[in-house]
JSON list of C-alpha atoms and ligand atoms in Angstrom, two decimals:
[
{"chain": "A", "resi": 1, "resn": "MET", "atom": "CA", "xyz": [-42.62, -187.78, -4.92]},
{"chain": "A", "resi": 2, "resn": "ALA", "atom": "CA", "xyz": [-40.11, -185.15, -5.80]},
{"chain": "A", "resi": 3, "resn": "ASP", "atom": "CA", "xyz": [-39.58, -182.40, -3.31]},
{"chain": "A", "resi": 4, "resn": "GLN", "atom": "CA", "xyz": [-41.59, -179.25, -3.53]},
{"chain": "A", "resi": 5, "resn": "ALA", "atom": "CA", "xyz": [-40.42, -176.05, -1.96]},
{"chain": "A", "resi": 6, "resn": "LEU", "atom": "CA", "xyz": [-41.61, -172.79, -0.45]},
{"chain": "A", "resi": 7, "resn": "VAL", "atom": "CA", "xyz": [-39.14, -169.90, -0.74]},
{"chain": "A", "resi": 8, "resn": "LEU", "atom": "CA", "xyz": [-39.11, -166.93, 1.65]},
{"chain": "A", "resi": 9, "resn": "PHE", "atom": "CA", "xyz": [-39.02, -164.29, -1.06]},
{"chain": "A", "resi": 10, "resn": "SER", "atom": "CA", "xyz": [-38.66, -160.64, -0.08]},
{"chain": "A", "resi": 11, "resn": "GLY", "atom": "CA", "xyz": [-37.63, -159.18, -3.42]},
{"chain": "A", "resi": 12, "resn": "GLY", "atom": "CA", "xyz": [-34.01, -158.70, -2.38]},
{"chain": "A", "resi": 13, "resn": "GLN", "atom": "CA", "xyz": [-30.80, -160.06, -3.88]},
{"chain": "A", "resi": 14, "resn": "ASP", "atom": "CA", "xyz": [-30.45, -162.95, -1.44]},
{"chain": "A", "resi": 15, "resn": "SER", "atom": "CA", "xyz": [-33.99, -164.26, -1.64]},
{"chain": "A", "resi": 16, "resn": "THR", "atom": "CA", "xyz": [-34.03, -163.90, -5.43]},
{"chain": "A", "resi": 17, "resn": "THR", "atom": "CA", "xyz": [-30.87, -166.00, -5.63]},
{"chain": "A", "resi": 18, "resn": "CYS", "atom": "CA", "xyz": [-32.53, -168.52, -3.28]},
{"chain": "A", "resi": 19, "resn": "LEU", "atom": "CA", "xyz": [-35.60, -168.60, -5.52]},
{"chain": "A", "resi": 20, "resn": "ALA", "atom": "CA", "xyz": [-33.44, -169.35, -8.56]},
{"chain": "A", "resi": 21, "resn": "TRP", "atom": "CA", "xyz": [-31.60, -172.03, -6.54]},
{"chain": "A", "resi": 22, "resn": "ALA", "atom": "CA", "xyz": [-34.92, -173.67, -5.67]},
{"chain": "A", "resi": 23, "resn": "LEU", "atom": "CA", "xyz": [-36.27, -173.40, -9.24]},
{"chain": "A", "resi": 24, "resn": "ALA", "atom": "CA", "xyz": [-33.14, -175.17, -10.50]},
{"chain": "A", "resi": 25, "resn": "ARG", "atom": "CA", "xyz": [-33.62, -178.00, -7.99]},
{"chain": "A", "resi": 26, "resn": "PHE", "atom": "CA", "xyz": [-37.27, -178.73, -7.34]},
{"chain": "A", "resi": 27, "resn": "ASP", "atom": "CA", "xyz": [-40.28, -179.67, -9.46]},
{"chain": "A", "resi": 28, "resn": "HIS", "atom": "CA", "xyz": [-42.57, -177.12, -7.94]},
{"chain": "A", "resi": 29, "resn": "VAL", "atom": "CA", "xyz": [-41.71, -173.91, -6.09]},
{"chain": "A", "resi": 30, "resn": "GLU", "atom": "CA", "xyz": [-44.01, -171.45, -4.36]},
{"chain": "A", "resi": 31, "resn": "THR", "atom": "CA", "xyz": [-43.06, -168.15, -2.74]},
{"chain": "A", "resi": 32, "resn": "VAL", "atom": "CA", "xyz": [-44.07, -166.28, 0.39]},
{"chain": "A", "resi": 33, "resn": "GLY", "atom": "CA", "xyz": [-43.53, -162.62, 1.26]},
{"chain": "A", "resi": 34, "resn": "PHE", "atom": "CA", "xyz": [-44.15, -160.60, 4.40]},
{"chain": "A", "resi": 35, "resn": "ALA", "atom": "CA", "xyz": [-45.40, -157.07, 4.82]},
{"chain": "A", "resi": 36, "resn": "TYR", "atom": "CA", "xyz": [-44.44, -155.70, 8.21]},
{"chain": "A", "resi": 37, "resn": "ARG", "atom": "CA", "xyz": [-44.33, -151.93, 7.66]},
{"chain": "A", "resi": 38, "resn": "GLN", "atom": "CA", "xyz": [-40.65, -152.23, 6.73]},
{"chain": "A", "resi": 39, "resn": "ARG", "atom": "CA", "xyz": [-39.25, -148.85, 5.73]},
{"chain": "A", "resi": 40, "resn": "HIS", "atom": "CA", "xyz": [-37.95, -150.46, 2.56]},
{"chain": "A", "resi": 41, "resn": "ALA", "atom": "CA", "xyz": [-41.45, -151.70, 1.64]},
{"chain": "A", "resi": 42, "resn": "VAL", "atom": "CA", "xyz": [-40.52, -150.85, -1.95]},
{"chain": "A", "resi": 43, "resn": "GLU", "atom": "CA", "xyz": [-38.92, -154.30, -2.02]},
{"chain": "A", "resi": 44, "resn": "LEU", "atom": "CA", "xyz": [-42.41, -155.84, -1.98]},
{"chain": "A", "resi": 45, "resn": "GLU", "atom": "CA", "xyz": [-43.21, -154.08, -5.26]},
{"chain": "A", "resi": 46, "resn": "CYS", "atom": "CA", "xyz": [-40.15, -155.74, -6.78]},
{"chain": "A", "resi": 47, "resn": "ARG", "atom": "CA", "xyz": [-41.47, -159.24, -6.11]},
{"chain": "A", "resi": 48, "resn": "ALA", "atom": "CA", "xyz": [-43.93, -159.66, -9.00]},
{"chain": "A", "resi": 49, "resn": "PRO", "atom": "CA", "xyz": [-41.59, -158.32, -11.72]},
{"chain": "A", "resi": 50, "resn": "ILE", "atom": "CA", "xyz": [-38.79, -160.56, -10.44]},
{"chain": "A", "resi": 51, "resn": "ARG", "atom": "CA", "xyz": [-41.06, -163.60, -10.47]},
{"chain": "A", "resi": 52, "resn": "ALA", "atom": "CA", "xyz": [-42.10, -162.71, -14.04]},
{"chain": "A", "resi": 53, "resn": "SER", "atom": "CA", "xyz": [-38.44, -162.37, -15.10]},
{"chain": "A", "resi": 54, "resn": "LEU", "atom": "CA", "xyz": [-37.44, -165.67, -13.56]},
{"chain": "A", "resi": 55, "resn": "GLN", "atom": "CA", "xyz": [-40.16, -167.47, -15.49]},
{"chain": "A", "resi": 56, "resn": "ASP", "atom": "CA", "xyz": [-38.27, -166.60, -18.67]},
{"chain": "A", "resi": 57, "resn": "ILE", "atom": "CA", "xyz": [-34.92, -167.84, -17.36]},
{"chain": "A", "resi": 58, "resn": "GLY", "atom": "CA", "xyz": [-33.78, -171.44, -17.11]},
{"chain": "A", "resi": 59, "resn": "GLY", "atom": "CA", "xyz": [-37.06, -172.94, -18.32]},
{"chain": "A", "resi": 60, "resn": "TRP", "atom": "CA", "xyz": [-38.61, -172.29, -14.93]},
{"chain": "A", "resi": 61, "resn": "ARG", "atom": "CA", "xyz": [-42.06, -171.19, -16.10]},
{"chain": "A", "resi": 62, "resn": "ALA", "atom": "CA", "xyz": [-43.74, -174.52, -15.29]},
{"chain": "A", "resi": 63, "resn": "THR", "atom": "CA", "xyz": [-41.89, -174.83, -11.99]},
{"chain": "A", "resi": 64, "resn": "LEU", "atom": "CA", "xyz": [-42.88, -171.53, -10.43]},
{"chain": "A", "resi": 65, "resn": "GLY", "atom": "CA", "xyz": [-46.15, -171.86, -8.53]},
{"chain": "A", "resi": 66, "resn": "PRO", "atom": "CA", "xyz": [-48.32, -169.42, -6.59]},
{"chain": "A", "resi": 67, "resn": "ASP", "atom": "CA", "xyz": [-47.13, -166.52, -4.46]},
{"chain": "A", "resi": 68, "resn": "HIS", "atom": "CA", "xyz": [-48.40, -166.00, -0.91]},
{"chain": "A", "resi": 69, "resn": "MET", "atom": "CA", "xyz": [-48.40, -162.67, 0.91]},
{"chain": "A", "resi": 70, "resn": "VAL", "atom": "CA", "xyz": [-48.65, -162.47, 4.68]},
{"chain": "A", "resi": 71, "resn": "ASP", "atom": "CA", "xyz": [-49.53, -159.06, 6.08]},
{"chain": "A", "resi": 72, "resn": "LEU", "atom": "CA", "xyz": [-48.24, -158.77, 9.63]},
{"chain": "A", "resi": 73, "resn": "GLY", "atom": "CA", "xyz": [-49.66, -155.26, 9.86]},
{"chain": "A", "resi": 74, "resn": "GLU", "atom": "CA", "xyz": [-48.28, -153.10, 12.62]},
{"chain": "A", "resi": 75, "resn": "THR", "atom": "CA", "xyz": [-47.30, -156.01, 14.85]},
{"chain": "A", "resi": 76, "resn": "LEU", "atom": "CA", "xyz": [-43.53, -156.05, 14.32]},
{"chain": "A", "resi": 77, "resn": "ALA", "atom": "CA", "xyz": [-43.24, -152.28, 14.02]},
{"chain": "A", "resi": 78, "resn": "ALA", "atom": "CA", "xyz": [-45.22, -151.78, 17.22]},
{"chain": "A", "resi": 79, "resn": "ILE", "atom": "CA", "xyz": [-43.24, -154.29, 19.23]},
{"chain": "A", "resi": 80, "resn": "GLY", "atom": "CA", "xyz": [-39.82, -153.79, 17.71]},
{"chain": "A", "resi": 81, "resn": "ASP", "atom": "CA", "xyz": [-39.23, -150.02, 17.58]},
{"chain": "A", "resi": 82, "resn": "THR", "atom": "CA", "xyz": [-36.17, -150.59, 15.37]},
{"chain": "A", "resi": 83, "resn": "ALA", "atom": "CA", "xyz": [-34.51, -148.78, 12.48]},
{"chain": "A", "resi": 84, "resn": "MET", "atom": "CA", "xyz": [-35.97, -151.41, 10.13]},
{"chain": "A", "resi": 85, "resn": "THR", "atom": "CA", "xyz": [-39.55, -150.35, 10.77]},
{"chain": "A", "resi": 86, "resn": "GLY", "atom": "CA", "xyz": [-39.24, -146.84, 12.22]},
{"chain": "A", "resi": 87, "resn": "ASP", "atom": "CA", "xyz": [-37.69, -143.59, 11.08]},
{"chain": "A", "resi": 88, "resn": "ILE", "atom": "CA", "xyz": [-34.62, -144.07, 13.27]},
{"chain": "A", "resi": 89, "resn": "GLU", "atom": "CA", "xyz": [-31.04, -143.55, 12.16]},
{"chain": "A", "resi": 90, "resn": "ILE", "atom": "CA", "xyz": [-29.25, -146.84, 11.49]},
{"chain": "A", "resi": 91, "resn": "ALA", "atom": "CA", "xyz": [-26.58, -147.37, 14.16]},
{"chain": "A", "resi": 92, "resn": "MET", "atom": "CA", "xyz": [-25.00, -150.02, 16.33]},
{"chain": "A", "resi": 93, "resn": "THR", "atom": "CA", "xyz": [-26.67, -150.88, 19.64]},
{"chain": "A", "resi": 94, "resn": "GLU", "atom": "CA", "xyz": [-24.98, -151.57, 22.97]},
{"chain": "A", "resi": 95, "resn": "ALA", "atom": "CA", "xyz": [-25.49, -155.28, 22.30]},
{"chain": "A", "resi": 96, "resn": "GLY", "atom": "CA", "xyz": [-23.16, -154.94, 19.28]},
{"chain": "A", "resi": 97, "resn": "LEU", "atom": "CA", "xyz": [-26.03, -155.42, 16.82]},
{"chain": "A", "resi": 98, "resn": "PRO", "atom": "CA", "xyz": [-27.25, -152.98, 14.17]},
{"chain": "A", "resi": 99, "resn": "ASN", "atom": "CA", "xyz": [-30.53, -151.41, 15.29]},
{"chain": "A", "resi": 100, "resn": "THR", "atom": "CA", "xyz": [-32.05, -152.75, 12.08]},
{"chain": "A", "resi": 101, "resn": "PHE", "atom": "CA", "xyz": [-32.35, -156.05, 13.95]},
{"chain": "A", "resi": 102, "resn": "VAL", "atom": "CA", "xyz": [-36.05, -156.86, 14.45]},
{"chain": "A", "resi": 103, "resn": "PRO", "atom": "CA", "xyz": [-36.15, -159.33, 17.35]},
{"chain": "A", "resi": 104, "resn": "GLY", "atom": "CA", "xyz": [-37.72, -162.63, 16.36]},
{"chain": "A", "resi": 105, "resn": "ARG", "atom": "CA", "xyz": [-38.45, -161.56, 12.79]},
{"chain": "A", "resi": 106, "resn": "ASN", "atom": "CA", "xyz": [-37.00, -164.59, 11.04]},
{"chain": "A", "resi": 107, "resn": "LEU", "atom": "CA", "xyz": [-38.47, -166.91, 13.65]},
{"chain": "A", "resi": 108, "resn": "LEU", "atom": "CA", "xyz": [-41.92, -165.47, 12.95]},
{"chain": "A", "resi": 109, "resn": "PHE", "atom": "CA", "xyz": [-41.39, -165.64, 9.18]},
{"chain": "A", "resi": 110, "resn": "LEU", "atom": "CA", "xyz": [-40.36, -169.30, 9.34]},
{"chain": "A", "resi": 111, "resn": "THR", "atom": "CA", "xyz": [-43.34, -170.16, 11.53]},
{"chain": "A", "resi": 112, "resn": "TYR", "atom": "CA", "xyz": [-45.78, -168.55, 9.08]},
{"chain": "A", "resi": 113, "resn": "ALA", "atom": "CA", "xyz": [-43.94, -170.11, 6.15]},
{"chain": "A", "resi": 114, "resn": "ALA", "atom": "CA", "xyz": [-44.17, -173.56, 7.73]},
{"chain": "A", "resi": 115, "resn": "ALA", "atom": "CA", "xyz": [-47.89, -173.09, 8.32]},
{"chain": "A", "resi": 116, "resn": "ILE", "atom": "CA", "xyz": [-48.32, -172.29, 4.60]},
{"chain": "A", "resi": 117, "resn": "ALA", "atom": "CA", "xyz": [-46.04, -175.18, 3.62]},
{"chain": "A", "resi": 118, "resn": "TYR", "atom": "CA", "xyz": [-48.12, -177.47, 5.82]},
{"chain": "A", "resi": 119, "resn": "ARG", "atom": "CA", "xyz": [-51.33, -176.42, 4.11]},
{"chain": "A", "resi": 120, "resn": "ARG", "atom": "CA", "xyz": [-49.81, -176.58, 0.62]},
{"chain": "A", "resi": 121, "resn": "GLY", "atom": "CA", "xyz": [-48.00, -179.91, 1.15]},
{"chain": "A", "resi": 122, "resn": "LEU", "atom": "CA", "xyz": [-44.55, -178.42, 0.51]},
{"chain": "A", "resi": 123, "resn": "ARG", "atom": "CA", "xyz": [-41.65, -180.12, 2.27]},
{"chain": "A", "resi": 124, "resn": "VAL", "atom": "CA", "xyz": [-38.65, -177.87, 1.78]},
{"chain": "A", "resi": 125, "resn": "ILE", "atom": "CA", "xyz": [-38.61, -174.31, 3.15]},
{"chain": "A", "resi": 126, "resn": "VAL", "atom": "CA", "xyz": [-35.88, -172.18, 1.57]},
{"chain": "A", "resi": 127, "resn": "GLY", "atom": "CA", "xyz": [-34.50, -169.01, 3.13]},
{"chain": "A", "resi": 128, "resn": "GLY", "atom": "CA", "xyz": [-31.65, -166.59, 2.47]},
{"chain": "A", "resi": 129, "resn": "MET", "atom": "CA", "xyz": [-30.33, -166.59, 6.01]},
{"chain": "A", "resi": 130, "resn": "CYS", "atom": "CA", "xyz": [-26.56, -166.34, 6.05]},
{"chain": "A", "resi": 131, "resn": "GLU", "atom": "CA", "xyz": [-24.03, -166.59, 8.83]},
{"chain": "A", "resi": 132, "resn": "THR", "atom": "CA", "xyz": [-21.07, -165.45, 6.74]},
{"chain": "A", "resi": 133, "resn": "ASP", "atom": "CA", "xyz": [-21.63, -161.68, 6.55]},
{"chain": "A", "resi": 134, "resn": "PHE", "atom": "CA", "xyz": [-24.78, -161.49, 8.60]},
{"chain": "A", "resi": 135, "resn": "SER", "atom": "CA", "xyz": [-24.13, -158.34, 10.66]},
{"chain": "A", "resi": 136, "resn": "GLY", "atom": "CA", "xyz": [-24.45, -160.49, 13.77]},
{"chain": "A", "resi": 137, "resn": "TYR", "atom": "CA", "xyz": [-28.21, -161.08, 13.44]},
{"chain": "A", "resi": 138, "resn": "PRO", "atom": "CA", "xyz": [-28.70, -164.07, 15.77]},
{"chain": "A", "resi": 139, "resn": "ASP", "atom": "CA", "xyz": [-31.77, -165.26, 13.87]},
{"chain": "A", "resi": 140, "resn": "CYS", "atom": "CA", "xyz": [-29.62, -165.83, 10.77]},
{"chain": "A", "resi": 141, "resn": "ARG", "atom": "CA", "xyz": [-27.36, -168.37, 12.45]},
{"chain": "A", "resi": 142, "resn": "ASP", "atom": "CA", "xyz": [-27.17, -171.96, 11.29]},
{"chain": "A", "resi": 143, "resn": "ASP", "atom": "CA", "xyz": [-27.83, -173.17, 14.84]},
{"chain": "A", "resi": 144, "resn": "THR", "atom": "CA", "xyz": [-30.99, -171.05, 14.98]},
{"chain": "A", "resi": 145, "resn": "MET", "atom": "CA", "xyz": [-32.19, -172.61, 11.72]},
{"chain": "A", "resi": 146, "resn": "LYS", "atom": "CA", "xyz": [-31.49, -176.14, 12.95]},
{"chain": "A", "resi": 147, "resn": "ALA", "atom": "CA", "xyz": [-33.39, -175.41, 16.17]},
{"chain": "A", "resi": 148, "resn": "MET", "atom": "CA", "xyz": [-36.29, -173.92, 14.18]},
{"chain": "A", "resi": 149, "resn": "GLN", "atom": "CA", "xyz": [-36.43, -176.96, 11.93]},
{"chain": "A", "resi": 150, "resn": "LEU", "atom": "CA", "xyz": [-36.70, -179.20, 14.98]},
{"chain": "A", "resi": 151, "resn": "ALA", "atom": "CA", "xyz": [-39.32, -176.98, 16.66]},
{"chain": "A", "resi": 152, "resn": "LEU", "atom": "CA", "xyz": [-41.46, -176.69, 13.51]},
{"chain": "A", "resi": 153, "resn": "ASN", "atom": "CA", "xyz": [-41.32, -180.42, 12.85]},
{"chain": "A", "resi": 154, "resn": "LEU", "atom": "CA", "xyz": [-42.25, -181.25, 16.43]},
{"chain": "A", "resi": 155, "resn": "GLY", "atom": "CA", "xyz": [-44.93, -178.59, 16.59]},
{"chain": "A", "resi": 156, "resn": "MET", "atom": "CA", "xyz": [-46.57, -179.46, 13.24]},
{"chain": "A", "resi": 157, "resn": "ASN", "atom": "CA", "xyz": [-45.72, -183.17, 13.13]},
{"chain": "A", "resi": 158, "resn": "ARG", "atom": "CA", "xyz": [-44.09, -182.88, 9.72]},
{"chain": "A", "resi": 159, "resn": "ARG", "atom": "CA", "xyz": [-40.67, -183.55, 8.19]},
{"chain": "A", "resi": 160, "resn": "PHE", "atom": "CA", "xyz": [-39.88, -180.10, 6.87]},
{"chain": "A", "resi": 161, "resn": "VAL", "atom": "CA", "xyz": [-36.35, -179.42, 5.69]},
{"chain": "A", "resi": 162, "resn": "LEU", "atom": "CA", "xyz": [-35.10, -175.87, 6.17]},
{"chain": "A", "resi": 163, "resn": "ALA", "atom": "CA", "xyz": [-32.68, -175.26, 3.29]},
{"chain": "A", "resi": 164, "resn": "MET", "atom": "CA", "xyz": [-30.42, -172.20, 3.51]},
{"chain": "A", "resi": 165, "resn": "PRO", "atom": "CA", "xyz": [-28.23, -172.17, 0.37]},
{"chain": "A", "resi": 166, "resn": "LEU", "atom": "CA", "xyz": [-26.45, -168.92, 1.32]},
{"chain": "A", "resi": 167, "resn": "MET", "atom": "CA", "xyz": [-25.60, -169.88, 4.90]},
{"chain": "A", "resi": 168, "resn": "TRP", "atom": "CA", "xyz": [-21.86, -170.33, 4.36]},
{"chain": "A", "resi": 169, "resn": "ILE", "atom": "CA", "xyz": [-21.18, -168.08, 1.39]},
{"chain": "A", "resi": 170, "resn": "ASP", "atom": "CA", "xyz": [-20.50, -164.34, 1.29]},
{"chain": "A", "resi": 171, "resn": "LYS", "atom": "CA", "xyz": [-22.03, -161.68, -0.95]},
{"chain": "A", "resi": 172, "resn": "ALA", "atom": "CA", "xyz": [-19.40, -162.11, -3.67]},
{"chain": "A", "resi": 173, "resn": "GLU", "atom": "CA", "xyz": [-20.18, -165.83, -3.79]},
{"chain": "A", "resi": 174, "resn": "THR", "atom": "CA", "xyz": [-23.90, -165.02, -3.84]},
{"chain": "A", "resi": 175, "resn": "TRP", "atom": "CA", "xyz": [-23.38, -163.05, -7.08]},
{"chain": "A", "resi": 176, "resn": "ALA", "atom": "CA", "xyz": [-21.31, -165.96, -8.44]},
{"chain": "A", "resi": 177, "resn": "LEU", "atom": "CA", "xyz": [-24.06, -168.43, -7.48]},
{"chain": "A", "resi": 178, "resn": "ALA", "atom": "CA", "xyz": [-26.65, -166.36, -9.36]},
{"chain": "A", "resi": 179, "resn": "ASP", "atom": "CA", "xyz": [-24.37, -166.33, -12.39]},
{"chain": "A", "resi": 180, "resn": "ARG", "atom": "CA", "xyz": [-24.04, -170.13, -12.24]},
{"chain": "A", "resi": 181, "resn": "LEU", "atom": "CA", "xyz": [-27.79, -170.65, -11.84]},
{"chain": "A", "resi": 182, "resn": "GLY", "atom": "CA", "xyz": [-29.11, -168.26, -14.45]},
{"chain": "A", "resi": 183, "resn": "GLY", "atom": "CA", "xyz": [-26.16, -166.67, -16.21]},
{"chain": "A", "resi": 184, "resn": "ALA", "atom": "CA", "xyz": [-26.02, -163.04, -17.28]},
{"chain": "A", "resi": 185, "resn": "ARG", "atom": "CA", "xyz": [-29.82, -162.78, -17.52]},
{"chain": "A", "resi": 186, "resn": "LEU", "atom": "CA", "xyz": [-30.28, -163.67, -13.87]},
{"chain": "A", "resi": 187, "resn": "VAL", "atom": "CA", "xyz": [-27.48, -161.34, -12.78]},
{"chain": "A", "resi": 188, "resn": "GLU", "atom": "CA", "xyz": [-29.09, -158.57, -14.84]},
{"chain": "A", "resi": 189, "resn": "THR", "atom": "CA", "xyz": [-32.49, -159.28, -13.27]},
{"chain": "A", "resi": 190, "resn": "ILE", "atom": "CA", "xyz": [-30.95, -159.07, -9.80]},
{"chain": "A", "resi": 191, "resn": "VAL", "atom": "CA", "xyz": [-29.16, -155.81, -10.59]},
{"chain": "A", "resi": 192, "resn": "GLU", "atom": "CA", "xyz": [-32.19, -154.17, -12.20]},
{"chain": "A", "resi": 193, "resn": "ARG", "atom": "CA", "xyz": [-35.11, -155.55, -10.26]},
{"chain": "A", "resi": 194, "resn": "THR", "atom": "CA", "xyz": [-34.12, -156.64, -6.75]},
{"chain": "A", "resi": 195, "resn": "HIS", "atom": "CA", "xyz": [-34.08, -154.29, -3.82]},
{"chain": "A", "resi": 196, "resn": "THR", "atom": "CA", "xyz": [-31.64, -154.40, -0.90]},
{"chain": "A", "resi": 197, "resn": "CYS", "atom": "CA", "xyz": [-31.28, -150.82, 0.42]},
{"chain": "A", "resi": 198, "resn": "TYR", "atom": "CA", "xyz": [-32.65, -150.39, 3.94]},
{"chain": "A", "resi": 199, "resn": "LEU", "atom": "CA", "xyz": [-33.67, -146.82, 3.13]},
{"chain": "A", "resi": 200, "resn": "GLY", "atom": "CA", "xyz": [-35.81, -147.82, 0.16]},
{"chain": "A", "resi": 201, "resn": "ASN", "atom": "CA", "xyz": [-33.77, -145.78, -2.33]},
{"chain": "A", "resi": 202, "resn": "ARG", "atom": "CA", "xyz": [-34.66, -146.73, -5.94]},
{"chain": "A", "resi": 203, "resn": "HIS", "atom": "CA", "xyz": [-33.37, -143.57, -7.56]},
{"chain": "A", "resi": 204, "resn": "ASP", "atom": "CA", "xyz": [-29.60, -143.94, -7.46]},
{"chain": "A", "resi": 205, "resn": "ARG", "atom": "CA", "xyz": [-28.39, -146.57, -9.93]},
{"chain": "A", "resi": 206, "resn": "HIS", "atom": "CA", "xyz": [-24.97, -148.12, -9.38]},
{"chain": "A", "resi": 207, "resn": "ASP", "atom": "CA", "xyz": [-23.36, -150.94, -11.35]},
{"chain": "A", "resi": 208, "resn": "TRP", "atom": "CA", "xyz": [-24.61, -153.32, -8.61]},
{"chain": "A", "resi": 209, "resn": "GLY", "atom": "CA", "xyz": [-28.18, -151.98, -8.68]},
{"chain": "A", "resi": 210, "resn": "TYR", "atom": "CA", "xyz": [-30.29, -149.32, -6.96]},
{"chain": "A", "resi": 211, "resn": "GLY", "atom": "CA", "xyz": [-29.75, -147.96, -3.47]},
{"chain": "A", "resi": 212, "resn": "CYS", "atom": "CA", "xyz": [-28.41, -145.17, -1.29]},
{"chain": "A", "resi": 213, "resn": "GLY", "atom": "CA", "xyz": [-24.95, -146.73, -1.45]},
{"chain": "A", "resi": 214, "resn": "THR", "atom": "CA", "xyz": [-24.12, -146.03, 2.17]},
{"chain": "A", "resi": 215, "resn": "CYS", "atom": "CA", "xyz": [-26.51, -148.03, 4.41]},
{"chain": "A", "resi": 216, "resn": "PRO", "atom": "CA", "xyz": [-25.16, -151.38, 5.72]},
{"chain": "A", "resi": 217, "resn": "ALA", "atom": "CA", "xyz": [-27.22, -153.38, 3.20]},
{"chain": "A", "resi": 218, "resn": "CYS", "atom": "CA", "xyz": [-25.98, -151.30, 0.25]},
{"chain": "A", "resi": 219, "resn": "GLU", "atom": "CA", "xyz": [-22.38, -151.50, 1.46]},
{"chain": "A", "resi": 220, "resn": "LEU", "atom": "CA", "xyz": [-22.54, -155.31, 1.68]},
{"chain": "A", "resi": 221, "resn": "ARG", "atom": "CA", "xyz": [-24.13, -155.63, -1.75]},
{"chain": "A", "resi": 222, "resn": "ALA", "atom": "CA", "xyz": [-21.68, -153.22, -3.38]},
{"chain": "A", "resi": 223, "resn": "ALA", "atom": "CA", "xyz": [-18.60, -154.76, -1.73]},
{"chain": "A", "resi": 224, "resn": "GLY", "atom": "CA", "xyz": [-19.71, -158.25, -2.81]},
{"chain": "A", "resi": 225, "resn": "TRP", "atom": "CA", "xyz": [-20.25, -157.05, -6.37]},
{"chain": "A", "resi": 226, "resn": "ARG", "atom": "CA", "xyz": [-16.77, -155.49, -6.50]},
{"chain": "A", "resi": 227, "resn": "ARG", "atom": "CA", "xyz": [-15.10, -158.63, -5.12]},
{"chain": "A", "resi": 228, "resn": "TRP", "atom": "CA", "xyz": [-17.02, -160.83, -7.56]},
{"chain": "A", "resi": 229, "resn": "ARG", "atom": "CA", "xyz": [-16.25, -158.64, -10.58]},
{"chain": "A", "resi": 230, "resn": "GLY", "atom": "CA", "xyz": [-12.64, -158.44, -9.43]},
{"chain": "B", "resi": 301, "resn": "ZN", "atom": "ZN1", "xyz": [-28.95, -148.23, 1.10]}
]
């Protein structure tokens, strides 16, 4: 049986590129998103239009399966008290991490995703975690993903594969990957429809898409775009 995949799909540039990567590779692809009172919750509203756009690119209509939403409610916001979920200015912490780091977030997401993949019979779990320009988030590291794969497989008695296509590429290469996977139409979809800005800004349009232009997420996305466009 060909592999079937579940993609952690937030509505951002990285996870949209991962979704296209999975659609180009697997026979059947489902998506999962998480609501956790993120201050950029506007990204969740981007998910359905992006999915609709991707159906018209690359002959992926028959490949794209159902979407799953997991509402984590106040849990992460209540525990975390970070700039990702609260109205706190984005800054560096004493630990050398941006205060947008939500402790354990990706570990939780992968655990929920694996539970859905278990129920749906999907073997490959695809995420946009990246160690290349990852702001130091420890739950984006390749070693963390390998450890999670082992833990999930032991804990659920399955043979899940955690696939992280962006792990070793930077944001410029992420744009290039999207171009390879879906050409100008996919790049245009990512520019117009995906959301990256931590502050949830969808008013200011730049050549790389919408955002405040100055938060760490916008700066990464913009710098990658400029390097890719040369
Ligand atoms: Zn921003």
